[in-house]
PDB file of C-alpha atoms in Angstrom:
ATOM      1  CA  UNK A   1      95.321  88.072  77.509  1.00 53.00           C
ATOM      2  CA  UNK A   2      94.343  90.084  80.527  1.00 64.00           C
ATOM      3  CA  UNK A   3      90.932  90.427  82.097  1.00 84.00           C
ATOM      4  CA  UNK A   4      89.425  91.249  85.479  1.00 91.00           C
ATOM      5  CA  UNK A   5      85.842  90.297  86.297  1.00 93.00           C
ATOM      6  CA  UNK A   6      83.772  91.372  89.274  1.00 95.00           C
ATOM      7  CA  UNK A   7      80.016  91.785  89.856  1.00 96.00           C
ATOM      8  CA  UNK A   8      78.554  95.114  88.831  1.00 94.00           C
ATOM      9  CA  UNK A   9      76.362  95.722  91.863  1.00 96.00           C
ATOM     10  CA  UNK A  10      75.657  94.228  95.282  1.00 97.00           C
ATOM     11  CA  UNK A  11      73.275  95.144  98.051  1.00 97.00           C
ATOM     12  CA  UNK A  12      73.623  94.259 101.731  1.00 97.00           C
ATOM     13  CA  UNK A  13      72.161  95.244 105.076  1.00 97.00           C
ATOM     14  CA  UNK A  14      73.834  97.309 107.769  1.00 97.00           C
ATOM     15  CA  UNK A  15      75.625  95.027 110.260  1.00 97.00           C
ATOM     16  CA  UNK A  16      75.831  92.119 107.820  1.00 97.00           C
ATOM     17  CA  UNK A  17      78.817  90.531 106.055  1.00 97.00           C
ATOM     18  CA  UNK A  18      79.369  90.821 102.298  1.00 98.00           C
ATOM     19  CA  UNK A  19      81.884  89.112 100.012  1.00 98.00           C
ATOM     20  CA  UNK A  20      82.891  90.746  96.728  1.00 98.00           C
ATOM     21  CA  UNK A  21      84.527  88.343  94.301  1.00 97.00           C
ATOM     22  CA  UNK A  22      87.095  89.061  91.619  1.00 96.00           C
ATOM     23  CA  UNK A  23      88.539  86.717  89.001  1.00 95.00           C
ATOM     24  CA  UNK A  24      91.519  87.646  86.899  1.00 92.00           C
ATOM     25  CA  UNK A  25      93.504  86.462  83.929  1.00 86.00           C
ATOM     26  CA  UNK A  26      96.760  88.264  83.369  1.00 74.00           C
ATOM     27  CA  UNK A  27     100.196  87.264  82.240  1.00 73.00           C
ATOM     28  CA  UNK A  28     102.977  87.844  84.729  1.00 76.00           C
ATOM     29  CA  UNK A  29     100.800  88.374  87.786  1.00 80.00           C
ATOM     30  CA  UNK A  30     102.477  90.106  90.724  1.00 80.00           C
ATOM     31  CA  UNK A  31      99.758  90.857  93.219  1.00 88.00           C
ATOM     32  CA  UNK A  32      96.113  91.789  93.630  1.00 92.00           C
ATOM     33  CA  UNK A  33      94.861  95.096  95.023  1.00 93.00           C
ATOM     34  CA  UNK A  34      91.510  96.260  96.317  1.00 95.00           C
ATOM     35  CA  UNK A  35      90.553  99.947  96.276  1.00 95.00           C
ATOM     36  CA  UNK A  36      87.489 101.717  97.639  1.00 96.00           C
ATOM     37  CA  UNK A  37      85.956 104.610  95.743  1.00 93.00           C
ATOM     38  CA  UNK A  38      83.162 106.771  97.112  1.00 94.00           C
ATOM     39  CA  UNK A  39      81.036 108.598  94.578  1.00 89.00           C
ATOM     40  CA  UNK A  40      82.823 111.647  93.228  1.00 86.00           C
ATOM     41  CA  UNK A  41      86.077 110.827  94.980  1.00 89.00           C
ATOM     42  CA  UNK A  42      89.387 109.230  94.026  1.00 90.00           C
ATOM     43  CA  UNK A  43      90.062 105.551  94.807  1.00 92.00           C
ATOM     44  CA  UNK A  44      91.813 104.786  98.090  1.00 93.00           C
ATOM     45  CA  UNK A  45      93.880 101.707  98.872  1.00 92.00           C
ATOM     46  CA  UNK A  46      92.325  98.930 100.958  1.00 94.00           C
ATOM     47  CA  UNK A  47      94.470  95.827 100.632  1.00 93.00           C
ATOM     48  CA  UNK A  48      97.156  93.957  98.737  1.00 91.00           C
ATOM     49  CA  UNK A  49      97.688  90.190  98.364  1.00 93.00           C
ATOM     50  CA  UNK A  50     100.660  88.632  96.630  1.00 88.00           C
ATOM     51  CA  UNK A  51     100.694  85.222  98.357  1.00 90.00           C
ATOM     52  CA  UNK A  52      97.807  82.791  98.700  1.00 94.00           C
ATOM     53  CA  UNK A  53      95.715  83.222 101.780  1.00 95.00           C
ATOM     54  CA  UNK A  54      93.763  85.687 103.814  1.00 95.00           C
ATOM     55  CA  UNK A  55      94.912  89.161 104.877  1.00 92.00           C
ATOM     56  CA  UNK A  56      92.859  90.737 107.642  1.00 92.00           C
ATOM     57  CA  UNK A  57      92.636  94.440 108.433  1.00 88.00           C
ATOM     58  CA  UNK A  58      89.960  95.245 110.940  1.00 93.00           C
ATOM     59  CA  UNK A  59      86.538  94.887 109.366  1.00 95.00           C
ATOM     60  CA  UNK A  60      88.048  94.230 105.929  1.00 96.00           C
ATOM     61  CA  UNK A  61      89.761  91.029 104.799  1.00 96.00           C
ATOM     62  CA  UNK A  62      91.077  90.031 101.393  1.00 97.00           C
ATOM     63  CA  UNK A  63      91.771  86.551 100.076  1.00 97.00           C
ATOM     64  CA  UNK A  64      93.836  85.354  97.134  1.00 95.00           C
ATOM     65  CA  UNK A  65      94.182  82.041  95.304  1.00 94.00           C
ATOM     66  CA  UNK A  66      96.821  82.369  92.585  1.00 92.00           C
ATOM     67  CA  UNK A  67      96.183  78.921  91.149  1.00 91.00           C
ATOM     68  CA  UNK A  68      92.506  79.766  90.633  1.00 92.00           C
ATOM     69  CA  UNK A  69      93.006  83.395  89.588  1.00 92.00           C
ATOM     70  CA  UNK A  70      90.531  84.379  92.271  1.00 94.00           C
ATOM     71  CA  UNK A  71      90.281  86.935  95.037  1.00 96.00           C
ATOM     72  CA  UNK A  72      87.585  88.246  97.313  1.00 97.00           C
ATOM     73  CA  UNK A  73      87.113  91.197  99.606  1.00 98.00           C
ATOM     74  CA  UNK A  74      85.163  90.475 102.783  1.00 98.00           C
ATOM     75  CA  UNK A  75      83.497  93.334 104.639  1.00 97.00           C
ATOM     76  CA  UNK A  76      82.157  92.599 108.127  1.00 97.00           C
ATOM     77  CA  UNK A  77      79.805  94.582 110.356  1.00 97.00           C
ATOM     78  CA  UNK A  78      78.731  96.684 107.409  1.00 97.00           C
ATOM     79  CA  UNK A  79      78.165 100.372 107.985  1.00 97.00           C
ATOM     80  CA  UNK A  80      76.306 102.874 105.840  1.00 97.00           C
ATOM     81  CA  UNK A  81      79.601 104.584 105.014  1.00 96.00           C
ATOM     82  CA  UNK A  82      80.765 101.360 103.306  1.00 97.00           C
ATOM     83  CA  UNK A  83      78.425 102.181 100.413  1.00 97.00           C
ATOM     84  CA  UNK A  84      80.945 102.727  97.619  1.00 96.00           C
ATOM     85  CA  UNK A  85      82.507 101.094  94.590  1.00 95.00           C
ATOM     86  CA  UNK A  86      85.144  98.454  95.227  1.00 97.00           C
ATOM     87  CA  UNK A  87      87.791  98.066  92.550  1.00 95.00           C
ATOM     88  CA  UNK A  88      89.895  94.968  92.023  1.00 94.00           C
ATOM     89  CA  UNK A  89      93.256  95.466  90.270  1.00 92.00           C
ATOM     90  CA  UNK A  90      96.034  93.095  89.240  1.00 90.00           C
ATOM     91  CA  UNK A  91      99.665  94.174  89.035  1.00 84.00           C
ATOM     92  CA  UNK A  92     101.792  92.725  86.272  1.00 80.00           C
ATOM     93  CA  UNK A  93     105.252  91.394  87.088  1.00 74.00           C
ATOM     94  CA  UNK A  94     108.345  93.310  85.872  1.00 68.00           C
ATOM     95  CA  UNK A  95     106.164  96.213  84.832  1.00 68.00           C
ATOM     96  CA  UNK A  96     104.211  98.601  86.943  1.00 69.00           C
ATOM     97  CA  UNK A  97     101.001  98.288  84.994  1.00 78.00           C
ATOM     98  CA  UNK A  98      97.778  97.751  86.902  1.00 85.00           C
ATOM     99  CA  UNK A  99      94.774  96.121  85.272  1.00 87.00           C
ATOM    100  CA  UNK A 100      91.562  97.349  86.912  1.00 90.00           C
ATOM    101  CA  UNK A 101      88.170  95.710  86.957  1.00 90.00           C
ATOM    102  CA  UNK A 102      85.092  97.816  86.313  1.00 89.00           C
ATOM    103  CA  UNK A 103      84.290  97.908  90.026  1.00 93.00           C
ATOM    104  CA  UNK A 104      81.458  96.598  92.200  1.00 96.00           C
ATOM    105  CA  UNK A 105      78.955  99.171  93.468  1.00 96.00           C
ATOM    106  CA  UNK A 106      77.951  98.184  96.992  1.00 97.00           C
ATOM    107  CA  UNK A 107      74.787  99.618  98.529  1.00 97.00           C
ATOM    108  CA  UNK A 108      74.374  99.217 102.283  1.00 97.00           C
ATOM    109  CA  UNK A 109      70.769  99.471 103.406  1.00 96.00           C
ATOM    110  CA  UNK A 110      69.549 100.374 106.886  1.00 93.00           C
TER     111      UNK A 110
ATOM    112  CA  UNK B   1     103.026 115.053 103.427  1.00 54.00           C
ATOM    113  CA  UNK B   2     101.664 116.263 100.102  1.00 80.00           C
ATOM    114  CA  UNK B   3      99.679 113.815  98.053  1.00 91.00           C
ATOM    115  CA  UNK B   4      99.070 113.658  94.314  1.00 94.00           C
ATOM    116  CA  UNK B   5      97.598 116.877  92.977  1.00 95.00           C
ATOM    117  CA  UNK B   6      95.841 117.544  89.705  1.00 96.00           C
ATOM    118  CA  UNK B   7      94.772 120.695  87.950  1.00 96.00           C
ATOM    119  CA  UNK B   8      92.357 121.966  86.968  1.00 97.00           C
ATOM    120  CA  UNK B   9      89.787 120.219  89.127  1.00 95.00           C
ATOM    121  CA  UNK B  10      87.099 120.993  86.570  1.00 96.00           C
ATOM    122  CA  UNK B  11      87.376 121.905  82.905  1.00 97.00           C
ATOM    123  CA  UNK B  12      84.535 122.787  80.573  1.00 97.00           C
ATOM    124  CA  UNK B  13      85.489 123.179  76.946  1.00 97.00           C
ATOM    125  CA  UNK B  14      83.904 123.357  73.544  1.00 97.00           C
ATOM    126  CA  UNK B  15      84.097 120.547  71.055  1.00 97.00           C
ATOM    127  CA  UNK B  16      87.184 120.897  68.885  1.00 97.00           C
ATOM    128  CA  UNK B  17      89.307 122.754  71.424  1.00 97.00           C
ATOM    129  CA  UNK B  18      92.532 121.404  72.904  1.00 98.00           C
ATOM    130  CA  UNK B  19      92.884 120.810  76.657  1.00 98.00           C
ATOM    131  CA  UNK B  20      95.862 120.161  78.891  1.00 98.00           C
ATOM    132  CA  UNK B  21      95.563 118.358  82.200  1.00 98.00           C
ATOM    133  CA  UNK B  22      98.309 118.442  84.790  1.00 97.00           C
ATOM    134  CA  UNK B  23      99.430 115.973  87.444  1.00 97.00           C
ATOM    135  CA  UNK B  24     101.939 116.499  90.249  1.00 96.00           C
ATOM    136  CA  UNK B  25     102.888 113.118  91.735  1.00 95.00           C
ATOM    137  CA  UNK B  26     104.166 112.432  95.220  1.00 92.00           C
ATOM    138  CA  UNK B  27     107.805 113.482  95.448  1.00 90.00           C
ATOM    139  CA  UNK B  28     110.133 110.548  94.776  1.00 87.00           C
ATOM    140  CA  UNK B  29     107.503 108.394  93.067  1.00 89.00           C
ATOM    141  CA  UNK B  30     109.008 107.257  89.800  1.00 87.00           C
ATOM    142  CA  UNK B  31     105.890 105.594  88.383  1.00 88.00           C
ATOM    143  CA  UNK B  32     102.981 107.764  87.201  1.00 92.00           C
ATOM    144  CA  UNK B  33      99.680 106.660  85.677  1.00 93.00           C
ATOM    145  CA  UNK B  34      96.799 108.249  83.841  1.00 95.00           C
ATOM    146  CA  UNK B  35      93.318 106.727  83.877  1.00 95.00           C
ATOM    147  CA  UNK B  36      89.970 107.779  82.468  1.00 95.00           C
ATOM    148  CA  UNK B  37      86.722 107.119  84.309  1.00 93.00           C
ATOM    149  CA  UNK B  38      83.399 107.733  82.661  1.00 91.00           C
ATOM    150  CA  UNK B  39      80.343 108.266  84.837  1.00 86.00           C
ATOM    151  CA  UNK B  40      79.452 105.071  86.694  1.00 80.00           C
ATOM    152  CA  UNK B  41      82.238 103.108  85.028  1.00 84.00           C
ATOM    153  CA  UNK B  42      85.534 101.575  86.151  1.00 84.00           C
ATOM    154  CA  UNK B  43      89.043 102.860  85.541  1.00 90.00           C
ATOM    155  CA  UNK B  44      90.291 102.803  81.961  1.00 90.00           C
ATOM    156  CA  UNK B  45      94.095 102.701  81.723  1.00 89.00           C
ATOM    157  CA  UNK B  46      95.544 105.335  79.394  1.00 93.00           C
ATOM    158  CA  UNK B  47      99.323 105.483  79.866  1.00 92.00           C
ATOM    159  CA  UNK B  48     101.999 105.067  82.477  1.00 89.00           C
ATOM    160  CA  UNK B  49     105.468 106.523  82.942  1.00 90.00           C
ATOM    161  CA  UNK B  50     108.490 104.949  84.515  1.00 86.00           C
ATOM    162  CA  UNK B  51     110.663 107.971  85.140  1.00 87.00           C
ATOM    163  CA  UNK B  52     110.310 110.137  82.044  1.00 88.00           C
ATOM    164  CA  UNK B  53     109.712 107.293  79.610  1.00 88.00           C
ATOM    165  CA  UNK B  54     106.382 105.719  78.755  1.00 86.00           C
ATOM    166  CA  UNK B  55     106.806 101.929  78.414  1.00 78.00           C
ATOM    167  CA  UNK B  56     103.114 101.424  77.747  1.00 80.00           C
ATOM    168  CA  UNK B  57     100.965 103.803  75.708  1.00 82.00           C
ATOM    169  CA  UNK B  58      98.522 101.107  74.691  1.00 82.00           C
ATOM    170  CA  UNK B  59      95.578 102.683  76.459  1.00 87.00           C
ATOM    171  CA  UNK B  60      95.574 105.998  74.637  1.00 91.00           C
ATOM    172  CA  UNK B  61      92.227 106.003  72.769  1.00 91.00           C
ATOM    173  CA  UNK B  62      93.398 107.845  69.656  1.00 92.00           C
ATOM    174  CA  UNK B  63      96.187 110.000  68.288  1.00 94.00           C
ATOM    175  CA  UNK B  64      94.367 113.026  69.721  1.00 97.00           C
ATOM    176  CA  UNK B  65      95.659 111.959  73.123  1.00 97.00           C
ATOM    177  CA  UNK B  66      99.272 112.460  74.170  1.00 96.00           C
ATOM    178  CA  UNK B  67     101.160 112.703  77.441  1.00 96.00           C
ATOM    179  CA  UNK B  68     104.571 113.705  78.590  1.00 94.00           C
ATOM    180  CA  UNK B  69     106.519 113.793  81.801  1.00 94.00           C
ATOM    181  CA  UNK B  70     109.550 115.880  82.584  1.00 88.00           C
ATOM    182  CA  UNK B  71     112.084 115.751  85.392  1.00 80.00           C
ATOM    183  CA  UNK B  72     110.505 112.573  86.765  1.00 80.00           C
ATOM    184  CA  UNK B  73     107.883 114.834  88.231  1.00 91.00           C
ATOM    185  CA  UNK B  74     105.025 116.708  86.600  1.00 95.00           C
ATOM    186  CA  UNK B  75     103.051 115.079  83.816  1.00 97.00           C
ATOM    187  CA  UNK B  76     100.628 116.610  81.353  1.00 97.00           C
ATOM    188  CA  UNK B  77      97.912 114.831  79.406  1.00 97.00           C
ATOM    189  CA  UNK B  78      96.885 116.692  76.264  1.00 97.00           C
ATOM    190  CA  UNK B  79      93.697 116.043  74.343  1.00 98.00           C
ATOM    191  CA  UNK B  80      93.525 117.721  70.963  1.00 98.00           C
ATOM    192  CA  UNK B  81      90.311 118.535  69.089  1.00 97.00           C
ATOM    193  CA  UNK B  82      88.171 117.363  71.989  1.00 97.00           C
ATOM    194  CA  UNK B  83      85.018 115.375  71.299  1.00 97.00           C
ATOM    195  CA  UNK B  84      81.971 114.919  73.509  1.00 96.00           C
ATOM    196  CA  UNK B  85      82.944 111.306  74.186  1.00 95.00           C
ATOM    197  CA  UNK B  86      86.098 112.619  75.892  1.00 97.00           C
ATOM    198  CA  UNK B  87      83.931 113.879  78.774  1.00 97.00           C
ATOM    199  CA  UNK B  88      85.044 111.969  81.871  1.00 96.00           C
ATOM    200  CA  UNK B  89      87.094 112.245  85.039  1.00 96.00           C
ATOM    201  CA  UNK B  90      90.805 111.906  84.339  1.00 97.00           C
ATOM    202  CA  UNK B  91      92.650 110.410  87.290  1.00 97.00           C
ATOM    203  CA  UNK B  92      96.367 110.472  87.895  1.00 97.00           C
ATOM    204  CA  UNK B  93      98.153 108.125  90.295  1.00 95.00           C
ATOM    205  CA  UNK B  94     101.743 107.624  91.360  1.00 92.00           C
ATOM    206  CA  UNK B  95     103.630 104.823  93.033  1.00 88.00           C
ATOM    207  CA  UNK B  96     107.154 104.040  94.097  1.00 82.00           C
ATOM    208  CA  UNK B  97     108.566 100.868  92.544  1.00 67.00           C
ATOM    209  CA  UNK B  98     111.395 101.056  95.030  1.00 57.00           C
ATOM    210  CA  UNK B  99     108.953 100.235  97.794  1.00 56.00           C
ATOM    211  CA  UNK B 100     109.929  96.801  99.012  1.00 49.00           C
ATOM    212  CA  UNK B 101     106.520  95.880 100.343  1.00 56.00           C
ATOM    213  CA  UNK B 102     104.051  96.663  97.615  1.00 63.00           C
ATOM    214  CA  UNK B 103     103.427  99.156  94.896  1.00 71.00           C
ATOM    215  CA  UNK B 104     100.368 100.911  96.257  1.00 82.00           C
ATOM    216  CA  UNK B 105      99.009 103.558  93.930  1.00 88.00           C
ATOM    217  CA  UNK B 106      98.127 106.947  95.357  1.00 92.00           C
ATOM    218  CA  UNK B 107      95.444 108.745  93.391  1.00 94.00           C
ATOM    219  CA  UNK B 108      94.911 112.424  92.829  1.00 94.00           C
ATOM    220  CA  UNK B 109      91.452 114.007  93.095  1.00 93.00           C
ATOM    221  CA  UNK B 110      90.965 113.940  89.329  1.00 95.00           C
ATOM    222  CA  UNK B 111      90.063 116.467  86.654  1.00 97.00           C
ATOM    223  CA  UNK B 112      86.443 116.443  85.550  1.00 96.00           C
ATOM    224  CA  UNK B 113      86.378 117.266  81.841  1.00 97.00           C
ATOM    225  CA  UNK B 114      83.137 118.281  80.164  1.00 97.00           C
ATOM    226  CA  UNK B 115      83.099 118.776  76.406  1.00 97.00           C
ATOM    227  CA  UNK B 116      80.069 120.706  75.192  1.00 95.00           C
TER     228      UNK B 116
END
């Protein structure tokens, strides 16, 4: 089967660090993506992990453990503009089909 | 360069009417995807094209939904006899499977469909 699970909502304070978790079950896994989506806008790409480990991009980092079917997105030094939905998506091998989670709505409070 | 474009940006229709939504992918992107997103919900996969063929139509909700792609470019999503539950934002995305690094999807701005 195929399934992506992530928390529905999270709240954090400006300047803090937040970790958004994602677990997945999919046959033929070929990488894990994170997208950011502001209300009323299209999703935009944040990160991609295909090997185990941590990928860092400025304030955002993404981690993957293939053996555990687990990923997280880490946001540091939170800013108000980081309030958005964060979508986790798995890419299936030998196809180009993406399986999306329902997204985590992050609220950053002053 | 030009990104993914979709038209119309908004569509209001009456229940029972047919609607056609259009997507222009990034030039050279051979993979094209359609998703549906209801208010406050995640992305629901509908269909994807590899070139002009659709290897996976499993996400189409009913036989009222169909999609086609011609010339490895423009795609249209057609919803016949629209129902109120079809109201949602329909997102199109494209990606290039020839990309040797990763297959990032580029999303269009979406078409907001409202069925009265």
